[in-house]
Structures are given as C-alpha cells and as structure tokens.
Amino acid sequence: MKNNTFAKILKANRHAAGYNQAEVAEKLLISRSAYMHYENGDRIPNAETLIRIAALYNVHPNDLLGTLIPSELKNENPVFTNMLYCGKYAFSSEYLKLTTYYNALPDNEKEMVINLMKTLGSKSDRIRQTHLY
C-alpha cells in the first residue's frame, strides 16, 4: 500500500533543501534504496528514522506524515504539538527520545535499564500502597 502523502511531502522537503536522494540517505545513515522506497511511498520509516528525517529538514515528524491537528485543539491543549501520530497511535516526543536512546544501547545496558525501571516501579507501588490507607 502506497503512502503518497508522506512520499510527496518527503520529496518536497528534499527539493526545498537542495539535496539529492543519495545525499539525504548518507546524512540519515541509511541506504539510497531505503530512502528511495520512502519517496516512492512504498515504505514508511520507523520512528527513529522519521525523527532523523524531521531533524534534517527542521520540521515536526507530524508535518512529514501529513498529520494535521486543528489549531483550536493546539491552542486548547499544547500537548498536541509534542505528539507524533502514526495511524491510530500517538507518541509523545519524550517517549520517542527515550526509545531512540534505549535502542542505541548495547544489550547488557538495555538489561540494566529494564532492571532499574522494575526497581523504580516497585518503589512507586510501595509508595502508592502506603498512601492508600
């Protein structure tokens, strides 16, 4: 299934920046073929690559996806401006940063992070339990 909206927006941003596909692929540390598939609408990049593309073009990832949030919603709740919408899912920018950092860790450090989170989670549970009574 082709994603023509994303492909058109991606291509327009590349042209506006004055890059060719090979230059963009090199800057994103991906193959030219992978980038070409994005511009042809054959594939959508993963969240980490999408964030790198957005950073390269100095735009919000939602702008690349063509996800528009009505301005009245942005004005009522500024959290909408910090969300990335992918289909029916929404991700906060903090979640995406943490995911990117976590994915870059070696496996042994990922295990350390998981253990730390479990420890912190159990402490939070104990605190909640003491305040319930």
CSV table of C-alpha atoms in Angstrom, one decimal:
chain,number,residue,atom,x,y,z
A,1,MET,CA,0.0,0.0,0.0
A,2,LYS,CA,1.5,3.3,-1.1
A,3,ASN,CA,1.6,6.3,1.2
A,4,ASN,CA,1.5,9.1,-1.4
A,5,THR,CA,1.0,11.9,1.1
A,6,PHE,CA,4.2,11.1,3.0
A,7,ALA,CA,6.1,10.5,-0.2
A,8,LYS,CA,5.1,13.9,-1.7
A,9,ILE,CA,5.9,15.7,1.5
A,10,LEU,CA,9.3,14.0,1.8
A,11,LYS,CA,10.2,14.8,-1.8
A,12,ALA,CA,9.1,18.4,-1.5
A,13,ASN,CA,11.3,18.8,1.6
A,14,ARG,CA,14.3,17.2,-0.1
A,15,HIS,CA,13.9,19.5,-3.1
A,16,ALA,CA,13.5,22.6,-0.8
A,17,ALA,CA,16.7,21.7,1.0
A,18,GLY,CA,18.5,21.2,-2.3
A,19,TYR,CA,19.6,17.6,-1.7
A,20,ASN,CA,19.6,14.6,-4.0
A,21,GLN,CA,18.4,11.2,-2.7
A,22,ALA,CA,22.0,9.9,-2.2
A,23,GLU,CA,22.9,12.9,-0.1
A,24,VAL,CA,19.9,12.5,2.1
A,25,ALA,CA,20.5,8.8,2.6
A,26,GLU,CA,24.1,9.5,3.6
A,27,LYS,CA,23.0,12.1,6.1
A,28,LEU,CA,20.4,9.7,7.6
A,29,LEU,CA,22.9,6.8,7.6
A,30,ILE,CA,20.6,4.6,5.5
A,31,SER,CA,20.9,3.2,2.0
A,32,ARG,CA,19.8,5.2,-1.0
A,33,SER,CA,17.5,2.3,-1.8
A,34,ALA,CA,15.7,2.6,1.6
A,35,TYR,CA,15.3,6.3,1.1
A,36,MET,CA,14.0,5.8,-2.4
A,37,HIS,CA,11.3,3.5,-1.1
A,38,TYR,CA,10.2,6.2,1.3
A,39,GLU,CA,10.0,8.8,-1.5
A,40,ASN,CA,8.1,6.3,-3.7
A,41,GLY,CA,5.6,5.7,-1.0
A,42,ASP,CA,6.4,2.0,-0.8
A,43,ARG,CA,7.6,2.2,2.9
A,44,ILE,CA,7.3,4.4,5.9
A,45,PRO,CA,10.4,4.8,8.1
A,46,ASN,CA,10.5,3.6,11.7
A,47,ALA,CA,10.1,6.2,14.4
A,48,GLU,CA,13.8,6.7,14.9
A,49,THR,CA,14.4,7.3,11.2
A,50,LEU,CA,11.4,9.5,10.9
A,51,ILE,CA,12.8,11.7,13.7
A,52,ARG,CA,16.1,11.9,12.0
A,53,ILE,CA,14.4,13.0,8.7
A,54,ALA,CA,12.4,15.6,10.5
A,55,ALA,CA,15.5,16.9,12.2
A,56,LEU,CA,17.3,17.1,8.8
A,57,TYR,CA,14.5,19.2,7.3
A,58,ASN,CA,13.9,21.1,10.6
A,59,VAL,CA,10.2,20.1,10.7
A,60,HIS,CA,8.0,18.2,13.1
A,61,PRO,CA,7.5,14.5,12.3
A,62,ASN,CA,3.7,15.1,12.1
A,63,ASP,CA,4.4,17.5,9.2
A,64,LEU,CA,6.2,14.8,7.3
A,65,LEU,CA,3.3,12.4,7.8
A,66,GLY,CA,0.7,15.0,6.8
A,67,THR,CA,-1.0,14.7,10.1
A,68,LEU,CA,-2.7,17.9,10.8
A,69,ILE,CA,-4.1,18.9,14.2
A,70,PRO,CA,-6.7,21.6,14.2
A,71,SER,CA,-5.2,24.8,15.5
A,72,GLU,CA,-8.1,25.2,18.0
A,73,LEU,CA,-7.0,21.9,19.6
A,74,LYS,CA,-3.4,23.0,19.8
A,75,ASN,CA,-4.5,26.2,21.5
A,76,GLU,CA,-6.7,24.4,24.0
A,77,ASN,CA,-4.1,21.7,24.8
A,78,PRO,CA,-0.5,22.4,23.8
A,79,VAL,CA,0.4,18.7,24.4
A,80,PHE,CA,-0.9,18.1,20.9
A,81,THR,CA,2.2,19.9,19.5
A,82,ASN,CA,4.5,17.4,21.2
A,83,MET,CA,2.9,14.3,19.8
A,84,LEU,CA,3.8,12.1,16.9
A,85,TYR,CA,0.7,10.5,15.3
A,86,CYS,CA,1.2,7.2,13.4
A,87,GLY,CA,-2.1,5.8,12.3
A,88,LYS,CA,-4.3,5.4,15.3
A,89,TYR,CA,-1.3,5.6,17.7
A,90,ALA,CA,0.1,8.8,19.3
A,91,PHE,CA,3.6,9.0,20.9
A,92,SER,CA,5.0,11.8,23.0
A,93,SER,CA,8.3,13.4,22.0
A,94,GLU,CA,9.7,12.2,25.3
A,95,TYR,CA,8.7,8.6,24.6
A,96,LEU,CA,10.4,8.8,21.1
A,97,LYS,CA,13.6,10.3,22.6
A,98,LEU,CA,13.7,7.6,25.3
A,99,THR,CA,13.0,4.9,22.7
A,100,THR,CA,15.8,6.2,20.4
A,101,TYR,CA,18.3,6.3,23.3
A,102,TYR,CA,17.3,2.9,24.5
A,103,ASN,CA,17.6,1.3,21.0
A,104,ALA,CA,21.1,2.7,20.7
A,105,LEU,CA,22.3,0.9,23.9
A,106,PRO,CA,24.2,-2.4,23.8
A,107,ASP,CA,22.1,-5.4,25.1
A,108,ASN,CA,23.8,-5.5,28.5
A,109,GLU,CA,23.0,-1.8,29.2
A,110,LYS,CA,19.4,-2.4,28.0
A,111,GLU,CA,19.1,-5.1,30.7
A,112,MET,CA,20.4,-2.6,33.3
A,113,VAL,CA,17.7,-0.1,32.2
A,114,ILE,CA,15.0,-2.7,32.5
A,115,ASN,CA,16.1,-3.7,35.9
A,116,LEU,CA,16.3,-0.1,37.1
A,117,MET,CA,12.7,0.5,35.8
A,118,LYS,CA,11.5,-2.6,37.6
A,119,THR,CA,13.1,-1.3,40.8
A,120,LEU,CA,11.7,2.1,40.4
A,121,GLY,CA,8.2,0.7,39.6
A,122,SER,CA,8.2,-1.5,42.7
A,123,LYS,CA,9.1,1.6,44.8
A,124,SER,CA,6.3,3.6,43.3
A,125,ASP,CA,3.9,0.7,44.1
A,126,ARG,CA,5.0,0.7,47.7
A,127,ILE,CA,4.6,4.5,48.0
A,128,ARG,CA,1.1,4.3,46.5
A,129,GLN,CA,0.1,1.5,48.9
A,130,THR,CA,1.2,3.4,51.9
A,131,HIS,CA,-0.9,6.4,50.9
A,132,LEU,CA,-4.0,4.4,50.2
A,133,TYR,CA,-4.6,3.7,53.9
